[in-house]
Amino acid sequence: GIIATMTEQRKEYLFKVLVIGELGVGKTSVIKRYVHQIFSQHYRATIGVDFALKVVHWDGETLIRLQLWDIAGQERFGNMTRVYYREAVGAFIVFDATRASTFEAVNKWKNDLDNKVTLPDGRNIPTVLLGNKIDQMRGGLLSNKQQMDNYCDEKGFVAWFETSAKANINIDEAAKYLIDKILDNERSYSRNLPDPEALELNKDDDEKSGCCR
Amino acid sequence: IIPYSCMLTMINSTLVVFEQPGVFIHLIVNPDEEDKLLSGTLSVYEHDTQVLSGTSSAVVASDATHVSPVQTQEITSELRQPSVSPEPNSSDPDWTVVADSNKHEDSFEMDVASSESQKTFPFKYDFTVDIEDLRYIRKSKKGLNWKYLVLELKDGANLPTLHFHEGGSKNFLKAIESYVMLAQSSKVTRTLEVMPHNNNALTQSFDELNLFECYDNVTDKNKTPISSAYSGLSKVTNYIQDFLNPAEVHYQTRPKHERATLVPDEATEAVGSSRIQIKQEEDTAGGFEMITCADLGPRSEPTRSLPINEEFWNNHKDEEGRIIDVDEVKRSIFRGGIDSNLRKEVWKYLLNYYIWDKTTAELKEHKEIKEENYYRMKMQWKSIDADQESRFTAISRENKSLIDKDVTRTDRTRIFYEGQENVSLKLLNDVLMTYCMFNFDLGYVQGMSDLLSPILEVMGSEVDAFWCFVGYMDIVQHNFDLNQRGMKVQLRDLHTLIQYMEPKLWDHLEEKESSNLYFCFRWLLIRFKREFSFEDIQTLWEVSWTGLPCRNFHLVMCLALLDTEKSSLMKEDCGFTEILKHVNEMSGKIELQATLRKAEGIYLQLAACRKDLPDSIRQILDL
């Protein structure tokens, strides 16, 4: 899923990112917020798989086309939607912070993801955990910060964010964090390439945004 | 359709030149039971041999470890070939057959196996053979849903029949052909003879070349006396792609890519492999094989009519309220749909809630019983209290929360469903909850709310909507099966249709790894609900509820949609992702009437030559 082209120091990437999690946790809303800066209570339930594309001007020299794959949460047709995991280089697993059952299912989604897709070098794809609908939760998840950090370490998430697609909380930050991780992986591939120019990536996007790490 | 395990054949210092996962071996344990399937990866790899010649030799290998039972319906009996399927050796359940040119005499033990160990699954089942040890490759009959190949070795043993459920047989043959020559056998049909490359081929006589030129002319059948002679043997609706048995001709010693193109190859290019049928002409000497191509004939674009109106409807009722000439009513609805103000009444008939030949008085009674039934079932879930529910399994509780989640996001932009405290949402919820009581084991599955929403809006009443929904679910409920049987069967049937009708599109889909057709998933699951406007979906659904012209008309609709889009879908840069994206983005942009015309045209085109269609196509289309 990574296509990098280089024209006069400008780098262009295509990243395929999965958005998965239980039914009704707000996957479509997160994507629409991030891509179109809008929110509606009334997005339809996703049937099968949907798409969204966002062009990110990462820095002066890097353009990223982010392909967001909105994968239906219904378990029954899982085997038909899992084929779309292939070639993904990053993922968000979303749960509804107001519904414990959707958090309990996170582990299942993470295992499923790790079993079905890996980076070309065999590592798991970087995955960010999103606790969505935080606007409907008094106090948010921050009161459980330590627990959440431990959980993420244990389960192999690169980070977690509490988010609200409705109130536009932390969506951009979470996406930035994930893109940064994906770029890190890209750079480590580049280092293995003989092309010296591939190493010339600017490094001023060090901002570790978000509420954790 | 069938789960398979993917195994890479990785051997040090070898070059894998071909690899095809999803190649199956069917084992017949007991003729009365379902086949057991072994799945694995078929590879052709090259390895350096220390043979004096210094050339590399190639090996065919298959590695299968996975055993899975298969639903009987997915296996056609024609494919059962007990005589070919080998039996594992009981003394060595992990047997591996390896052969190279030095010891192939003693290494193939399939025929001496006992049948005892067949019952002990799973076992490892793989083989490796030198390509040069192959003698014949027998190809599958055409017109099946998938291809299979039987590899016969020089010592007479057969390797297990390899079923290419995921495609790839053609490429496999291509891969083999770079090492040996494959020529149609002179004695047996559907069989390729494996011959070593003749290194002198390039310098061989000009006579051969002249021969090829002669055969090349066969493409123009009007010019060749031989072909016109054979045309008398073919069916009127078919046209012959003459295939002259090349057995006596010397050009077999020439590798295929050096030969002039033979007619069958060209026919395959032009029409696509799947529509070429091979017919054995029994009465011709020498077992000539006729490759005929079902000529589908011209495709018409039938006209559509206006929706049926009140006058039409009332004219089709007798004085007591029975509907007369139901067939004509259905035909007219198929042709043009129903006036929107009539839907509320006519849908009840189409969805088997009302019965066509009941009088108005009888219907009143019928309706009362149905109403009672509805409220009885509604009471069943309504009366469950929190304490009782707390002891339910997660699955039962889940229905409630799934419905709750989906009701709040079903067609909320419709006036009928908009706003916070909309009573229609409660009706949607209650009908779905009651349906869970009615069809307890199925429960609620995402997509159902989409199917109910237009029905509820048209009916306006909870009871009527429920029974109409029941009627619709009777048609589509297998879409929601836990084992996804309904979806799988439809995807398989659609596969068959596309492969036959649009072979070039099919080749493209296969090349772009989209042959699972999952991009049609949403179309099929909720019968195009998300693809059309609310008005159009009502028309499409009522047309389809007539059951005309065949049960699977919605699959023909898929075919029509893909036909319309095929120039976009078949662009070289339209890959796995783009195909899905393109199909998703068709939503809201499809012209319903034009698509219905095209779909009916396709159906009529096929119906006109039903005698020449493969059984699989006839079955799908009730022809």
Coordinates of N, CA, C and O in Angstrom, one line a residue, chain B residues 85-171:
Chain B
S85 N -9.1 -39.6 -7.7 CA -8.6 -39.2 -6.4 C -7.7 -40.3 -5.8 O -8.2 -41.4 -5.6
P86 N -6.6 -40.0 -5.4 CA -5.7 -41.0 -4.8 C -6.0 -41.2 -3.4 O -6.7 -40.5 -2.7
E87 N -5.5 -42.3 -2.9 CA -5.7 -42.6 -1.5 C -4.4 -42.6 -0.8 O -3.4 -43.1 -1.3
P88 N -4.5 -41.9 0.3 CA -3.2 -41.8 1.1 C -2.8 -43.2 1.6 O -3.6 -44.0 1.9
N89 N -1.5 -43.3 1.7 CA -1.0 -44.5 2.2 C -1.1 -44.6 3.7 O -0.6 -43.8 4.4
S90 N -1.8 -45.7 4.1 CA -2.0 -45.7 5.6 C -0.8 -45.9 6.4 O -0.7 -45.5 7.6
S91 N 0.2 -46.5 5.8 CA 1.4 -46.7 6.6 C 2.2 -45.4 6.8 O 3.1 -45.3 7.7
D92 N 1.9 -44.4 6.0 CA 2.7 -43.2 6.1 C 1.8 -42.0 5.9 O 1.7 -41.4 4.8
P93 N 1.0 -41.6 6.9 CA 0.1 -40.5 6.8 C 0.7 -39.2 6.4 O 0.0 -38.4 5.8
D94 N 1.9 -39.0 6.7 CA 2.6 -37.8 6.3 C 3.3 -37.9 5.0 O 4.3 -37.2 4.8
W95 N 2.8 -38.8 4.2 CA 3.6 -39.1 3.0 C 3.8 -37.9 2.1 O 3.0 -37.1 1.9
T96 N 4.9 -37.9 1.5 CA 5.3 -36.9 0.5 C 5.8 -37.6 -0.7 O 6.7 -38.5 -0.5
V97 N 5.4 -37.3 -1.8 CA 5.9 -37.9 -3.0 C 6.9 -37.0 -3.6 O 6.6 -35.9 -4.0
V98 N 8.1 -37.4 -3.7 CA 9.1 -36.6 -4.3 C 9.6 -37.4 -5.5 O 9.9 -38.6 -5.4
A99 N 9.8 -36.8 -6.6 CA 10.3 -37.5 -7.7 C 11.4 -36.7 -8.4 O 11.2 -35.5 -8.5
D100 N 12.4 -37.3 -8.8 CA 13.2 -36.6 -9.8 C 13.5 -37.7 -10.8 O 13.1 -38.8 -10.8
S101 N 14.2 -37.2 -11.8 CA 14.4 -38.1 -13.0 C 15.1 -39.4 -12.6 O 14.9 -40.4 -13.4
N102 N 15.8 -39.5 -11.5 CA 16.5 -40.7 -11.2 C 15.6 -41.8 -10.6 O 15.9 -43.0 -10.8
K103 N 14.6 -41.4 -9.9 CA 14.0 -42.4 -9.1 C 12.4 -42.4 -9.3 O 11.7 -42.8 -8.4
H104 N 12.0 -41.9 -10.3 CA 10.5 -41.8 -10.4 C 9.8 -43.1 -10.5 O 8.6 -43.2 -10.2
E105 N 10.5 -44.2 -10.8 CA 9.9 -45.5 -10.9 C 9.3 -45.9 -9.6 O 8.2 -46.5 -9.6
D106 N 10.0 -45.6 -8.6 CA 9.6 -46.2 -7.3 C 8.9 -45.2 -6.4 O 8.5 -45.5 -5.3
S107 N 8.7 -44.0 -6.8 CA 8.3 -43.0 -5.8 C 6.8 -42.7 -5.8 O 6.3 -42.1 -4.9
F108 N 6.1 -43.1 -6.9 CA 4.7 -42.8 -6.8 C 3.9 -44.0 -6.3 O 3.8 -45.0 -7.0
E109 N 3.3 -43.8 -5.2 CA 2.7 -44.9 -4.5 C 1.2 -44.7 -4.3 O 0.6 -45.4 -3.5
M110 N 0.7 -43.8 -5.0 CA -0.7 -43.5 -4.8 C -1.6 -44.7 -5.0 O -2.6 -44.9 -4.3
D111 N -1.3 -45.5 -6.0 CA -2.2 -46.6 -6.3 C -2.1 -47.8 -5.3 O -3.0 -48.6 -5.3
V112 N -1.1 -47.8 -4.5 CA -1.0 -48.9 -3.6 C -1.5 -48.5 -2.2 O -1.4 -49.3 -1.3
A113 N -2.0 -47.4 -2.1 CA -2.5 -46.9 -0.8 C -3.7 -47.7 -0.4 O -4.5 -48.1 -1.2
S114 N -3.9 -47.9 0.9 CA -5.1 -48.5 1.4 C -6.1 -47.4 1.7 O -5.7 -46.2 1.9
S115 N -7.3 -47.7 1.8 CA -8.3 -46.7 2.0 C -8.6 -46.4 3.5 O -9.3 -45.5 3.9
E116 N -7.9 -47.2 4.4 CA -8.2 -47.1 5.8 C -8.0 -45.7 6.3 O -8.8 -45.1 7.0
S117 N -6.8 -45.1 6.0 CA -6.4 -43.9 6.6 C -7.3 -42.7 6.1 O -7.1 -41.6 6.7
Q118 N -8.1 -43.0 5.2 CA -8.9 -41.8 4.7 C -9.8 -41.2 5.7 O -10.1 -40.1 5.6
K119 N -10.1 -42.0 6.7 CA -11.0 -41.5 7.7 C -10.2 -40.7 8.7 O -10.8 -39.9 9.5
T120 N -9.0 -40.8 8.8 CA -8.2 -40.0 9.8 C -7.7 -38.7 9.2 O -6.6 -38.7 8.7
F121 N -8.5 -37.7 9.3 CA -8.1 -36.4 8.9 C -7.7 -35.7 10.1 O -8.2 -36.0 11.2
P122 N -6.9 -34.7 10.1 CA -6.2 -34.2 8.9 C -4.9 -34.9 8.7 O -4.3 -35.4 9.7
F123 N -4.4 -35.0 7.6 CA -3.1 -35.5 7.4 C -2.4 -34.6 6.3 O -3.0 -33.9 5.6
K124 N -1.1 -34.7 6.3 CA -0.4 -33.9 5.4 C -0.4 -34.6 4.0 O -0.4 -35.8 3.9
Y125 N -0.5 -33.8 3.0 CA -0.8 -34.3 1.7 C -0.1 -33.4 0.7 O -0.6 -32.4 0.3
D126 N 1.1 -33.8 0.4 CA 1.7 -32.9 -0.6 C 2.6 -33.7 -1.6 O 2.9 -34.9 -1.3
F127 N 3.0 -33.1 -2.6 CA 3.8 -33.9 -3.6 C 4.7 -32.9 -4.4 O 4.4 -31.7 -4.4
T128 N 5.7 -33.5 -4.9 CA 6.6 -32.7 -5.7 C 7.0 -33.6 -6.9 O 7.4 -34.8 -6.7
V129 N 6.8 -33.1 -8.0 CA 7.2 -33.9 -9.2 C 8.0 -33.1 -10.2 O 7.9 -31.8 -10.2
D130 N 8.8 -33.8 -10.9 CA 9.6 -33.1 -11.9 C 8.7 -32.9 -13.1 O 8.0 -33.8 -13.5
I131 N 8.7 -31.8 -13.7 CA 7.8 -31.5 -14.8 C 8.1 -32.5 -16.0 O 7.2 -32.9 -16.7
E132 N 9.3 -32.9 -16.1 CA 9.7 -33.8 -17.2 C 9.1 -35.2 -17.0 O 9.1 -36.0 -17.9
D133 N 8.6 -35.4 -15.8 CA 8.0 -36.7 -15.5 C 6.5 -36.7 -15.9 O 5.8 -37.7 -15.7
L134 N 6.0 -35.6 -16.3 CA 4.6 -35.5 -16.6 C 4.4 -36.1 -18.0 O 5.2 -35.9 -18.9
R135 N 3.3 -36.8 -18.2 CA 3.0 -37.3 -19.5 C 1.8 -36.6 -20.1 O 1.9 -36.1 -21.2
Y136 N 0.7 -36.6 -19.4 CA -0.5 -35.9 -19.9 C -1.0 -34.9 -18.8 O -0.8 -35.1 -17.6
I137 N -1.7 -33.9 -19.3 CA -2.5 -33.1 -18.4 C -3.9 -33.1 -19.0 O -4.1 -32.7 -20.1
R138 N -4.8 -33.6 -18.1 CA -6.2 -33.6 -18.6 C -6.9 -32.4 -18.0 O -6.8 -32.0 -16.9
K139 N -7.6 -31.7 -18.9 CA -8.3 -30.5 -18.5 C -9.8 -30.8 -18.1 O -10.3 -31.8 -18.5
S140 N -10.3 -29.8 -17.4 CA -11.7 -30.0 -17.0 C -12.7 -29.8 -18.1 O -12.3 -29.2 -19.1
K141 N -13.9 -30.2 -17.9 CA -14.9 -29.9 -18.9 C -15.2 -28.4 -18.8 O -15.1 -27.8 -17.8
K142 N -15.6 -27.9 -19.9 CA -15.9 -26.5 -19.9 C -17.3 -26.3 -19.3 O -18.1 -27.2 -19.3
G143 N -17.5 -25.1 -18.9 CA -18.8 -24.7 -18.4 C -19.0 -25.0 -16.9 O -20.1 -24.9 -16.4
L144 N -18.0 -25.5 -16.3 CA -18.1 -25.7 -14.9 C -17.7 -24.4 -14.2 O -17.2 -23.5 -14.8
N145 N -18.0 -24.4 -12.9 CA -17.8 -23.1 -12.2 C -16.3 -22.9 -11.9 O -15.8 -21.8 -11.7
W146 N -15.5 -24.0 -12.0 CA -14.1 -23.8 -11.8 C -13.4 -24.8 -12.6 O -14.0 -25.8 -13.2
K147 N -12.1 -24.7 -12.8 CA -11.4 -25.6 -13.6 C -10.6 -26.6 -12.7 O -10.3 -26.3 -11.6
Y148 N -10.4 -27.8 -13.3 CA -9.5 -28.7 -12.6 C -8.6 -29.3 -13.6 O -8.8 -29.2 -14.8
L149 N -7.5 -29.8 -13.1 CA -6.5 -30.5 -14.0 C -6.1 -31.8 -13.3 O -6.0 -31.9 -12.1
V150 N -5.9 -32.8 -14.2 CA -5.4 -34.1 -13.7 C -4.0 -34.2 -14.4 O -3.9 -34.2 -15.6
L151 N -3.0 -34.4 -13.5 CA -1.7 -34.6 -14.0 C -1.3 -36.1 -14.1 O -1.4 -36.7 -13.0
E152 N -1.0 -36.6 -15.2 CA -0.7 -38.0 -15.3 C 0.8 -38.1 -15.6 O 1.4 -37.3 -16.4
L153 N 1.4 -39.0 -14.9 CA 2.9 -39.1 -15.0 C 3.2 -40.2 -16.0 O 2.4 -41.0 -16.4
K154 N 4.5 -40.2 -16.3 CA 5.0 -41.1 -17.3 C 4.8 -42.6 -16.9 O 4.6 -43.5 -17.8
D155 N 4.8 -42.9 -15.6 CA 4.6 -44.2 -15.2 C 3.1 -44.6 -15.1 O 2.8 -45.7 -14.6
G156 N 2.3 -43.7 -15.5 CA 0.9 -44.1 -15.6 C 0.1 -43.6 -14.4 O -1.1 -43.7 -14.3
A157 N 0.8 -43.2 -13.3 CA 0.0 -42.7 -12.1 C -0.6 -41.4 -12.3 O 0.0 -40.5 -13.1
N158 N -1.7 -41.1 -11.7 CA -2.3 -39.8 -11.7 C -1.9 -39.1 -10.4 O -2.0 -39.7 -9.3
L159 N -1.6 -37.9 -10.5 CA -1.5 -37.0 -9.3 C -3.0 -36.7 -8.9 O -3.9 -36.8 -9.7
P160 N -3.2 -36.3 -7.6 CA -4.6 -36.0 -7.3 C -5.1 -34.9 -8.2 O -4.4 -34.0 -8.6
T161 N -6.4 -35.0 -8.5 CA -7.0 -34.0 -9.3 C -6.9 -32.6 -8.6 O -7.2 -32.5 -7.4
L162 N -6.5 -31.6 -9.3 CA -6.3 -30.3 -8.7 C -7.4 -29.4 -9.1 O -7.6 -29.2 -10.3
H163 N -8.1 -28.9 -8.1 CA -9.3 -28.1 -8.4 C -8.9 -26.6 -8.2 O -8.6 -26.3 -7.1
F164 N -9.0 -25.8 -9.2 CA -8.6 -24.4 -9.1 C -9.7 -23.5 -8.7 O -10.3 -22.8 -9.5
H165 N -10.2 -23.7 -7.5 CA -11.3 -22.9 -7.0 C -11.1 -21.4 -7.0 O -12.0 -20.6 -7.0
E166 N -9.8 -21.0 -7.0 CA -9.5 -19.6 -6.9 C -8.9 -19.2 -8.3 O -8.2 -18.2 -8.4
G167 N -9.1 -20.0 -9.3 CA -8.5 -19.7 -10.6 C -7.1 -20.0 -10.7 O -6.5 -20.6 -9.8
G168 N -6.5 -19.7 -11.8 CA -5.1 -19.8 -12.0 C -4.6 -21.0 -12.8 O -3.4 -21.2 -13.0
S169 N -5.6 -21.8 -13.3 CA -5.2 -23.0 -14.0 C -4.5 -22.6 -15.4 O -3.5 -23.3 -15.8
K170 N -5.0 -21.6 -16.0 CA -4.4 -21.1 -17.2 C -3.0 -20.7 -17.0 O -2.1 -21.1 -17.8
N171 N -2.8 -19.9 -16.0 CA -1.4 -19.5 -15.7 C -0.5 -20.6 -15.4 O 0.7 -20.6 -15.7

